Tab-separated table of C-alpha atoms in Angstrom:
chain	number	residue	atom	x	y	z
A	102	MET	CA	-36.696	24.587	-49.306
A	103	ASN	CA	-35.256	22.641	-46.352
A	104	ARG	CA	-34.402	19.070	-47.336
A	105	SER	CA	-34.670	17.471	-43.888
A	106	VAL	CA	-37.224	14.732	-43.510
A	107	SER	CA	-40.067	14.921	-41.029
A	108	THR	CA	-43.186	12.701	-40.851
A	109	GLU	CA	-44.954	15.275	-38.711
A	110	SER	CA	-47.040	17.820	-40.625
A	111	GLN	CA	-45.782	21.182	-40.065
A	112	PRO	CA	-47.721	24.478	-40.284
A	113	ALA	CA	-46.618	26.932	-42.911
A	114	GLY	CA	-44.111	29.449	-41.644
A	115	THR	CA	-43.144	27.344	-38.530
A	116	THR	CA	-39.682	28.586	-37.640
A	117	VAL	CA	-39.044	25.806	-34.967
A	118	PHE	CA	-38.971	23.071	-37.476
A	119	ALA	CA	-36.867	25.168	-39.928
A	120	LEU	CA	-34.368	26.016	-37.163
A	121	MET	CA	-34.228	22.284	-36.080
A	122	SER	CA	-33.601	21.186	-39.602
A	123	SER	CA	-30.851	23.719	-40.129
A	124	LEU	CA	-29.034	22.569	-37.035
A	125	LEU	CA	-29.228	18.981	-38.053
A	126	ASP	CA	-27.890	19.798	-41.538
A	127	ALA	CA	-24.978	21.512	-39.925
A	128	VAL	CA	-23.840	18.261	-38.291
A	129	ASP	CA	-21.010	16.788	-40.486
A	130	LYS	CA	-22.058	13.049	-39.936
A	131	PRO	CA	-25.282	11.268	-40.906
A	132	LEU	CA	-27.827	11.925	-38.067
A	133	LEU	CA	-31.443	11.079	-37.714
A	134	VAL	CA	-34.073	11.078	-34.961
A	135	THR	CA	-36.824	8.570	-34.794
A	136	ASP	CA	-39.599	7.681	-32.458
A	137	ARG	CA	-39.992	4.349	-30.554
A	138	GLY	CA	-41.655	2.674	-33.472
A	139	GLY	CA	-38.625	3.556	-35.789
A	140	ARG	CA	-40.633	6.375	-37.600
A	141	ILE	CA	-38.188	8.967	-38.755
A	142	LEU	CA	-38.870	12.444	-37.289
A	143	PHE	CA	-35.746	14.327	-38.468
A	144	ALA	CA	-32.967	13.340	-40.835
A	145	ASN	CA	-30.092	15.618	-41.853
A	146	LEU	CA	-28.784	15.883	-45.476
A	147	HIS	CA	-25.947	13.458	-44.703
A	148	ALA	CA	-28.308	10.807	-43.489
A	149	GLN	CA	-30.627	11.232	-46.448
A	150	ASP	CA	-27.771	10.684	-48.935
A	151	SER	CA	-25.812	7.929	-47.282
A	152	LEU	CA	-28.581	5.886	-45.363
A	153	GLY	CA	-31.468	6.297	-47.817
A	154	CYS	CA	-33.803	8.049	-45.452
A	155	LYS	CA	-35.837	9.732	-48.250
A	156	PRO	CA	-39.465	8.786	-48.782
A	157	THR	CA	-40.257	6.640	-51.814
A	158	GLU	CA	-41.946	8.022	-54.898
A	159	GLU	CA	-45.267	6.647	-53.438
A	160	GLY	CA	-44.516	8.792	-50.275
A	161	VAL	CA	-43.689	5.855	-48.026
A	162	GLN	CA	-41.358	6.821	-45.202
A	163	PRO	CA	-38.537	4.116	-44.427
A	164	ASN	CA	-38.497	2.589	-40.943
A	165	LEU	CA	-35.378	2.615	-38.966
A	166	PHE	CA	-35.513	-0.920	-37.644
A	167	ARG	CA	-37.066	-2.600	-40.805
A	168	ASP	CA	-35.352	-0.675	-43.664
A	169	ILE	CA	-32.112	0.677	-42.104
A	170	LEU	CA	-30.710	-1.251	-39.233
A	171	HIS	CA	-32.571	-4.545	-40.094
A	172	VAL	CA	-32.927	-5.443	-36.373
A	173	ASP	CA	-35.664	-6.196	-33.877
A	174	ALA	CA	-36.806	-3.008	-32.089
A	175	LYS	CA	-37.755	-4.988	-28.986
A	176	GLY	CA	-34.186	-6.443	-28.658
A	177	LEU	CA	-32.560	-2.988	-29.278
A	178	PHE	CA	-34.723	-1.317	-26.617
A	179	GLY	CA	-33.902	-4.130	-24.184
A	180	GLN	CA	-30.209	-3.265	-24.355
A	181	LEU	CA	-30.885	0.414	-23.984
A	182	GLU	CA	-33.288	-0.015	-21.019
A	183	ARG	CA	-30.811	-2.292	-19.184
A	184	GLY	CA	-28.486	0.808	-18.824
A	185	GLU	CA	-26.340	0.662	-21.800
A	186	GLN	CA	-25.667	4.309	-22.831
A	187	GLU	CA	-24.994	3.543	-26.501
A	188	VAL	CA	-25.562	0.637	-28.818
A	189	ASP	CA	-23.317	0.145	-31.911
A	190	LEU	CA	-24.746	-1.808	-34.978
A	191	PRO	CA	-23.466	-2.421	-38.502
A	192	VAL	CA	-25.323	-0.474	-41.190
A	193	ASP	CA	-25.061	-0.230	-45.046
A	194	SER	CA	-24.403	3.246	-46.363
A	195	ALA	CA	-23.913	4.764	-49.834
A	196	THR	CA	-20.253	4.882	-49.195
A	197	GLY	CA	-19.793	1.300	-47.923
A	198	ARG	CA	-19.978	-0.466	-44.620
A	199	ALA	CA	-20.609	1.804	-41.699
A	200	ARG	CA	-21.594	1.542	-38.065
A	201	ALA	CA	-24.687	3.275	-36.354
A	202	ARG	CA	-24.226	4.579	-32.849
A	203	ILE	CA	-27.797	4.628	-31.241
A	204	ARG	CA	-28.683	6.511	-28.102
A	205	TRP	CA	-32.028	6.727	-26.313
A	206	LEU	CA	-33.562	9.892	-24.977
A	207	PRO	CA	-36.091	8.638	-22.281
A	208	GLU	CA	-37.996	11.811	-21.855
A	209	PRO	CA	-39.379	12.299	-25.268
A	210	ASP	CA	-38.843	8.470	-26.040
A	211	TRP	CA	-36.697	9.080	-28.967
A	212	LEU	CA	-33.771	7.430	-30.551
A	213	VAL	CA	-30.867	9.397	-31.909
A	214	VAL	CA	-28.725	7.668	-34.559
A	215	PHE	CA	-25.196	8.675	-35.751
A	216	ALA	CA	-23.651	6.955	-38.605
A	217	GLU	CA	-19.801	6.567	-38.754
A	218	PRO	CA	-17.445	4.791	-41.167
A	219	ALA	CA	-16.689	1.237	-39.923
A	220	LEU	CA	-13.182	0.568	-38.729
A	221	VAL	CA	-11.277	-1.097	-41.338
A	222	GLU	CA	-8.529	-3.482	-40.358
A	223	ALA	CA	-5.272	-3.119	-42.250
A	224	PRO	CA	-4.152	-6.317	-43.900
A	225	VAL	CA	-1.549	-8.157	-41.734
A	226	ASP	CA	1.867	-8.849	-43.208
A	227	GLN	CA	2.755	-12.120	-41.471
A	228	ASP	CA	6.462	-11.862	-42.373
A	229	GLN	CA	6.683	-8.291	-41.162
A	230	MET	CA	4.955	-9.343	-37.911
A	231	ARG	CA	7.313	-12.036	-37.325
A	232	ARG	CA	10.328	-9.845	-37.859
A	233	THR	CA	8.841	-7.225	-35.446
A	234	VAL	CA	8.106	-9.846	-32.773
A	235	LYS	CA	11.646	-11.342	-33.146
A	236	ASP	CA	13.204	-7.736	-32.872
A	237	LEU	CA	11.052	-7.066	-29.689
A	238	LEU	CA	12.153	-10.482	-28.229
A	239	GLN	CA	15.831	-9.597	-28.911
A	240	GLU	CA	15.496	-6.248	-27.358
A	241	ARG	CA	13.704	-7.613	-24.282
A	242	GLU	CA	16.560	-10.166	-23.968
A	243	ILE	CA	19.213	-7.400	-24.160
A	244	THR	CA	17.307	-5.345	-21.645
A	245	TYR	CA	16.944	-8.294	-19.350
A	246	ARG	CA	20.693	-9.106	-19.442
A	247	ASN	CA	21.518	-5.379	-18.854
A	248	LEU	CA	19.192	-5.232	-15.833
A	249	LEU	CA	20.551	-8.376	-14.479
A	250	ALA	CA	24.224	-7.112	-14.738
A	251	ALA	CA	23.175	-3.902	-13.053
A	252	TYR	CA	21.372	-5.848	-10.348
A	253	LEU	CA	24.416	-8.026	-9.635
A	254	ARG	CA	26.580	-4.946	-9.424
A	255	LEU	CA	24.135	-3.390	-6.925
A	256	GLN	CA	24.232	-6.651	-4.898
A	257	GLU	CA	27.976	-6.489	-4.782
A	258	VAL	CA	28.009	-2.906	-3.704
A	259	ASN	CA	25.397	-3.695	-1.049
A	260	ARG	CA	27.484	-6.541	0.114
A	261	GLN	CA	30.573	-4.463	0.373
A	262	LYS	CA	28.710	-1.877	2.250
A	263	THR	CA	27.471	-4.453	4.763
A	264	VAL	CA	30.994	-5.870	5.234
A	265	PHE	CA	32.386	-2.306	5.830
A	266	LEU	CA	29.500	-1.648	8.466
A	267	GLY	CA	30.262	-4.838	10.082
A	268	SER	CA	34.010	-4.367	10.247
A	269	ALA	CA	33.814	-0.726	11.491
A	270	ALA	CA	31.241	-1.860	14.240
A	271	HIS	CA	33.572	-4.655	15.466
A	272	GLU	CA	36.531	-2.129	15.536
A	273	LEU	CA	34.476	0.291	17.686
A	274	LYS	CA	32.966	-2.307	19.886
A	275	THR	CA	36.055	-3.008	22.094
A	276	PRO	CA	37.194	0.609	22.742
A	277	LEU	CA	33.585	1.680	23.571
A	278	ALA	CA	33.321	-1.156	26.029
A	279	VAL	CA	36.578	0.004	27.647
A	280	MET	CA	35.300	3.609	27.811
A	281	LYS	CA	31.960	2.484	29.308
A	282	GLY	CA	33.820	0.475	31.997
A	283	TYR	CA	35.975	3.514	32.980
A	284	TYR	CA	32.830	5.676	33.258
A	285	ASP	CA	31.237	3.121	35.496
A	286	LEU	CA	34.341	2.907	37.534
A	287	LEU	CA	34.618	6.661	37.997
A	288	LEU	CA	30.991	7.087	38.795
A	289	SER	CA	31.233	4.494	41.554
A	290	GLU	CA	33.859	6.738	43.208
A	291	SER	CA	36.226	3.904	43.649
A	292	LEU	CA	39.073	6.177	42.502
A	293	GLY	CA	38.119	9.144	44.606
A	294	HIS	CA	35.229	11.385	45.668
A	295	LEU	CA	33.391	13.401	42.918
A	296	THR	CA	31.871	16.759	43.131
A	297	GLU	CA	28.328	17.252	41.876
A	298	LYS	CA	29.656	19.066	38.822
A	299	GLN	CA	32.142	16.227	38.009
A	300	ARG	CA	29.366	13.580	38.455
A	301	ASP	CA	27.033	15.537	36.040
A	302	ILE	CA	29.797	15.679	33.421
A	303	LEU	CA	30.597	12.064	33.730
A	304	GLN	CA	27.017	11.069	33.621
A	305	GLU	CA	26.426	13.031	30.392
A	306	SER	CA	29.526	11.592	28.862
A	307	LYS	CA	28.438	8.071	29.887
A	308	GLN	CA	25.098	8.612	28.227
A	309	SER	CA	26.891	9.665	24.978
A	310	CYS	CA	29.012	6.544	25.318
A	311	ASP	CA	25.845	4.506	25.765
A	312	ARG	CA	24.321	5.850	22.659
A	313	LEU	CA	27.462	5.017	20.594
A	314	VAL	CA	27.345	1.454	22.085
A	315	ARG	CA	23.629	1.186	20.939
A	316	LEU	CA	24.572	2.572	17.509
A	317	VAL	CA	27.384	0.001	17.168
A	318	SER	CA	24.922	-2.701	18.255
A	319	THR	CA	22.470	-1.601	15.662
A	320	PHE	CA	25.095	-1.899	12.967
A	321	LEU	CA	26.100	-5.323	14.154
A	322	ASN	CA	22.564	-6.568	14.149
A	323	TYR	CA	21.907	-4.994	10.800
A	324	THR	CA	24.828	-6.719	9.138
A	325	ALA	CA	23.842	-10.022	10.732
A	326	LEU	CA	20.382	-9.595	9.326
A	327	GLU	CA	21.637	-8.594	5.873
A	328	SER	CA	24.155	-11.520	5.621
A	329	GLY	CA	21.588	-14.038	6.867
A	330	LYS	CA	23.762	-14.928	9.709
A	331	LEU	CA	21.217	-14.177	12.491
A	332	VAL	CA	20.271	-17.016	14.615
A	333	LEU	CA	17.485	-16.768	17.226
A	334	GLN	CA	17.696	-18.686	20.446
A	335	PHE	CA	14.187	-19.775	21.388
A	336	GLN	CA	13.940	-20.534	24.975
A	337	ASP	CA	11.152	-20.388	27.741
A	338	ASN	CA	11.268	-16.808	28.973
A	339	ASP	CA	9.086	-14.470	31.021
A	340	ILE	CA	8.048	-11.378	29.069
A	341	LYS	CA	7.515	-9.542	32.343
A	342	ASP	CA	11.152	-9.847	33.264
A	343	CYS	CA	12.132	-8.780	29.754
A	344	MET	CA	10.131	-5.483	30.121
A	345	ASN	CA	11.169	-4.803	33.789
A	346	ASP	CA	14.821	-4.941	32.671
A	347	VAL	CA	14.132	-2.366	30.022
A	348	ALA	CA	12.202	-0.216	32.464
A	349	ILE	CA	14.977	-0.217	35.015
A	350	ARG	CA	17.642	0.559	32.403
A	351	TRP	CA	15.579	3.621	31.083
A	352	LYS	CA	14.172	4.949	34.327
A	353	GLU	CA	16.920	7.428	34.940
A	354	THR	CA	17.050	8.616	31.244
A	355	PHE	CA	13.307	9.313	31.368
A	356	ARG	CA	13.727	11.196	34.718
A	357	ARG	CA	16.396	13.413	33.259
A	358	ALA	CA	14.421	14.148	30.122
A	359	ASN	CA	11.409	15.074	32.385
A	360	VAL	CA	9.154	12.558	30.595
A	361	GLN	CA	6.780	10.193	32.585
A	362	PHE	CA	7.446	6.477	31.933
A	363	GLU	CA	4.791	3.907	32.843
A	364	VAL	CA	4.856	0.166	32.477
A	365	ILE	CA	1.547	-1.731	32.428
A	366	MET	CA	1.434	-5.528	32.348
A	367	GLY	CA	-1.666	-7.511	31.809
A	368	GLU	CA	-2.846	-10.353	33.997
A	369	LYS	CA	-1.734	-14.030	33.334
A	370	LEU	CA	1.185	-13.086	30.999
A	371	PRO	CA	2.576	-16.616	30.116
A	372	ILE	CA	6.050	-17.969	29.898
A	373	PHE	CA	6.664	-18.942	26.390
A	374	LYS	CA	9.572	-19.385	23.968
A	375	PHE	CA	11.248	-16.444	22.343
A	376	ASP	CA	14.708	-14.884	22.095
A	377	TYR	CA	15.146	-12.799	25.237
A	378	PRO	CA	17.877	-10.445	24.091
A	379	LYS	CA	16.409	-9.910	20.537
A	380	VAL	CA	12.877	-9.128	22.001
A	381	GLN	CA	14.423	-6.873	24.548
A	382	GLN	CA	16.274	-4.964	21.801
A	383	CYS	CA	12.966	-4.546	20.000
A	384	ILE	CA	11.326	-2.990	23.063
A	385	THR	CA	14.484	-0.886	23.669
A	386	ASN	CA	14.319	0.519	20.034
A	387	LEU	CA	10.628	1.429	20.440
A	388	VAL	CA	11.165	3.088	23.857
A	389	ASP	CA	14.151	4.984	22.560
A	390	ASN	CA	12.105	6.308	19.621
A	391	ALA	CA	9.311	7.191	21.841
A	392	LEU	CA	11.456	9.200	24.125
A	393	LYS	CA	13.095	11.111	21.144
A	394	HIS	CA	9.747	12.286	19.968
A	395	THR	CA	8.084	12.994	23.162
A	396	PRO	CA	8.215	16.616	24.431
A	397	VAL	CA	9.090	17.570	27.981
A	398	GLY	CA	6.288	16.818	30.398
A	399	GLY	CA	4.885	14.055	28.011
A	400	LYS	CA	4.266	10.431	28.679
A	401	VAL	CA	5.424	7.070	27.330
A	402	ILE	CA	3.496	3.860	28.228
A	403	LEU	CA	5.003	0.324	27.725
A	404	ARG	CA	2.251	-2.240	27.843
A	405	ALA	CA	1.987	-5.998	27.545
A	406	GLU	CA	-1.166	-8.211	27.368
A	407	THR	CA	-2.383	-11.420	25.963
A	408	HIS	CA	-4.073	-11.299	22.648
A	409	PHE	CA	-5.970	-13.571	20.192
A	410	TRP	CA	-4.350	-13.288	16.730
A	411	GLU	CA	-6.775	-14.498	14.133
A	412	ARG	CA	-5.937	-12.894	10.894
A	413	ARG	CA	-2.287	-13.701	10.328
A	414	VAL	CA	-1.858	-16.700	12.686
A	415	VAL	CA	-4.341	-19.412	12.096
A	416	PRO	CA	-4.440	-22.612	14.449
A	417	THR	CA	-4.022	-25.849	12.499
A	418	THR	CA	-7.075	-27.349	14.243
A	419	PRO	CA	-10.055	-28.085	11.974
A	420	SER	CA	-12.314	-25.151	11.053
A	421	LYS	CA	-15.429	-26.819	12.548
A	422	GLU	CA	-13.691	-27.127	15.840
A	423	ARG	CA	-12.654	-23.474	15.801
A	424	ARG	CA	-16.155	-22.456	15.099
A	425	SER	CA	-17.620	-24.508	17.960
A	426	ALA	CA	-15.402	-22.754	20.539
A	427	ARG	CA	-17.238	-20.097	22.270
A	428	ARG	CA	-14.311	-17.900	23.404
A	429	PRO	CA	-11.092	-17.832	21.379
A	430	GLN	CA	-8.007	-18.602	23.548
A	431	SER	CA	-5.231	-16.135	23.564
A	432	ASN	CA	-2.485	-17.328	21.280
A	433	SER	CA	-0.016	-14.319	21.334
A	434	VAL	CA	1.243	-11.527	23.333
A	435	MET	CA	0.851	-7.926	22.302
A	436	ILE	CA	3.516	-5.402	23.341
A	437	SER	CA	2.894	-1.699	22.628
A	438	VAL	CA	4.897	1.469	23.202
A	439	SER	CA	2.630	4.712	23.173
A	440	ASP	CA	3.780	8.206	23.474
A	441	THR	CA	2.338	11.727	23.483
A	442	GLY	CA	4.549	13.058	20.862
A	443	VAL	CA	3.937	14.860	17.518
A	444	GLY	CA	2.691	11.689	15.681
A	445	ILE	CA	3.393	10.292	12.325
A	446	ALA	CA	1.376	11.111	9.049
A	447	ALA	CA	-0.564	8.234	7.633
A	448	GLU	CA	1.437	8.105	4.404
A	449	TYR	CA	4.738	7.228	6.389
A	450	HIS	CA	3.204	4.372	8.407
A	451	GLN	CA	4.753	1.680	5.970
A	452	GLU	CA	7.758	3.631	4.967
A	453	ILE	CA	9.312	4.095	8.460
A	454	PHE	CA	10.011	0.410	8.696
A	455	GLU	CA	12.379	0.407	5.668
A	456	ASP	CA	16.125	0.764	5.963
A	457	PHE	CA	17.653	4.234	6.524
A	458	VAL	CA	14.219	6.051	6.553
A	459	ARG	CA	13.807	8.878	8.874
A	460	VAL	CA	10.656	10.968	8.787
A	461	ASP	CA	12.224	13.825	10.655
A	462	PRO	CA	15.612	14.544	9.086
A	463	SER	CA	16.656	16.615	12.097
A	464	SER	CA	16.354	13.621	14.479
A	465	SER	CA	19.384	11.551	15.656
A	466	GLY	CA	19.952	8.046	14.464
A	467	MET	CA	20.562	6.254	11.228
A	468	GLY	CA	16.909	5.236	10.483
A	469	LEU	CA	17.608	1.564	11.128
A	470	GLY	CA	15.988	0.898	14.477
A	471	LEU	CA	12.527	0.289	13.185
A	472	ALA	CA	13.819	-1.610	10.184
A	473	ILE	CA	15.795	-4.003	12.457
A	474	THR	CA	12.849	-4.263	14.893
A	475	LYS	CA	10.532	-5.379	12.069
A	476	ARG	CA	12.927	-8.069	10.874
A	477	LEU	CA	13.525	-9.377	14.403
A	478	ILE	CA	9.767	-9.449	14.998
A	479	GLN	CA	9.161	-11.313	11.744
A	480	ALA	CA	11.893	-13.747	12.557
A	481	HIS	CA	9.765	-14.470	15.575
A	482	HIS	CA	6.837	-15.156	13.155
A	483	GLY	CA	5.186	-12.100	14.608
A	484	LYS	CA	4.132	-8.803	13.109
A	485	ILE	CA	4.536	-5.023	13.874
A	486	TRP	CA	2.575	-1.911	13.025
A	487	VAL	CA	1.981	1.644	13.967
A	488	ASP	CA	-1.234	3.532	14.840
A	489	SER	CA	-0.592	7.301	14.691
A	490	GLU	CA	-2.022	10.681	13.740
A	491	LEU	CA	-0.252	13.998	13.439
A	492	GLY	CA	-0.639	15.886	16.624
A	493	ARG	CA	-1.959	12.803	18.598
A	494	GLY	CA	1.039	10.817	19.431
A	495	SER	CA	2.030	7.312	18.271
A	496	SER	CA	1.470	3.692	19.365
A	497	PHE	CA	3.808	1.053	17.962
A	498	LYS	CA	2.525	-2.506	18.497
A	499	PHE	CA	3.888	-5.932	17.776
A	500	LEU	CA	2.719	-9.438	18.275
A	501	LEU	CA	4.632	-12.540	19.454
A	502	PRO	CA	3.002	-15.952	18.983
A	503	MET	CA	3.087	-18.100	22.094
A	504	LYS	CA	3.466	-21.500	20.340
A	505	VAL	CA	5.371	-20.989	17.056
A	506	GLU	CA	5.212	-24.594	16.048
A	507	ALA	CA	1.465	-24.862	16.513
A	508	TYR	CA	0.479	-22.203	13.827
A	509	SER	CA	0.797	-21.809	10.191
A	510	TYR	CA	1.712	-18.251	8.923
A	511	ALA	CA	0.069	-16.753	5.860
């Protein structure tokens, strides 16, 4: 005879009830099923033995809420109907304190109750805990000192690297300047007439010399930034003149590379304070990168326009006054360099502005151009970013505030 409890009358020979009872008895934990009123529909052997789910001698069936959980049914269903998948409640069992895990089956409106032993907290040995905490603190202190020593060693190695780069760059600067001067002298034909082949050879040699000069300049700027010795000279300058100087300098290089170079300047570009050589270097770095990654027949566009910078540069005027303004006034200049090259994957958009990072290992350069550009732009209280997708080119943009002293920077 099956010992599972059911309050439903079952016809003789019903195999469904017998099968359900057998399945419940196979569960190795106390398990019972009740209706919404707490009337027990099924209870396996473990539940009968540990939770007292058996009917009394008078045939009275125990109620889940009144006799086993000792809780209010309305409050329990309120928790379940608010979306809680399971409710845990303490319950007394034959083996001691236990916890009941209650789940609701909305379709038949049944409650399924599992009983598990309650988690017993081990007694705390205060002395042992103090010794453990003390040991952990000592280990942390030792680890901190070791990390600090390693950090200081790395800082010293980094300083020596910076000193070496600066010294090497200074040593190369003078002979390269002499070589560049001789190339210019020979190409001017002051020392004699040149054949077309000789001119081409000298022109290619001069371009290689110019690349070395830019590399040395990059090293010098990097060492100045690393050592904190960079000083910006903020003076009233015309950004149009700055861009035109870059365009004139690179015009021949783009022509020889068979890449179209276009300069677009917005209307009413103002004269404002910025470091002319440093901003020119930033534009040059971006133009140089764009040319390197643009195929033959491609196009590079250098653009400048006024811009209202709202997110990172906030005027110090009261917020009420800012809201009352109908049209925000331009407070910065946006300069962008766009190309039709291969593009940059999204995962590299932040990484490319770090030191010595090159997305394409086969490209020339040391991976310092964008890192230096970012630091110079930040020194102007501006910001730089890239918009790019693989196969759709890249657009590097940076913002320069017009009035640095009139803004607070977040």
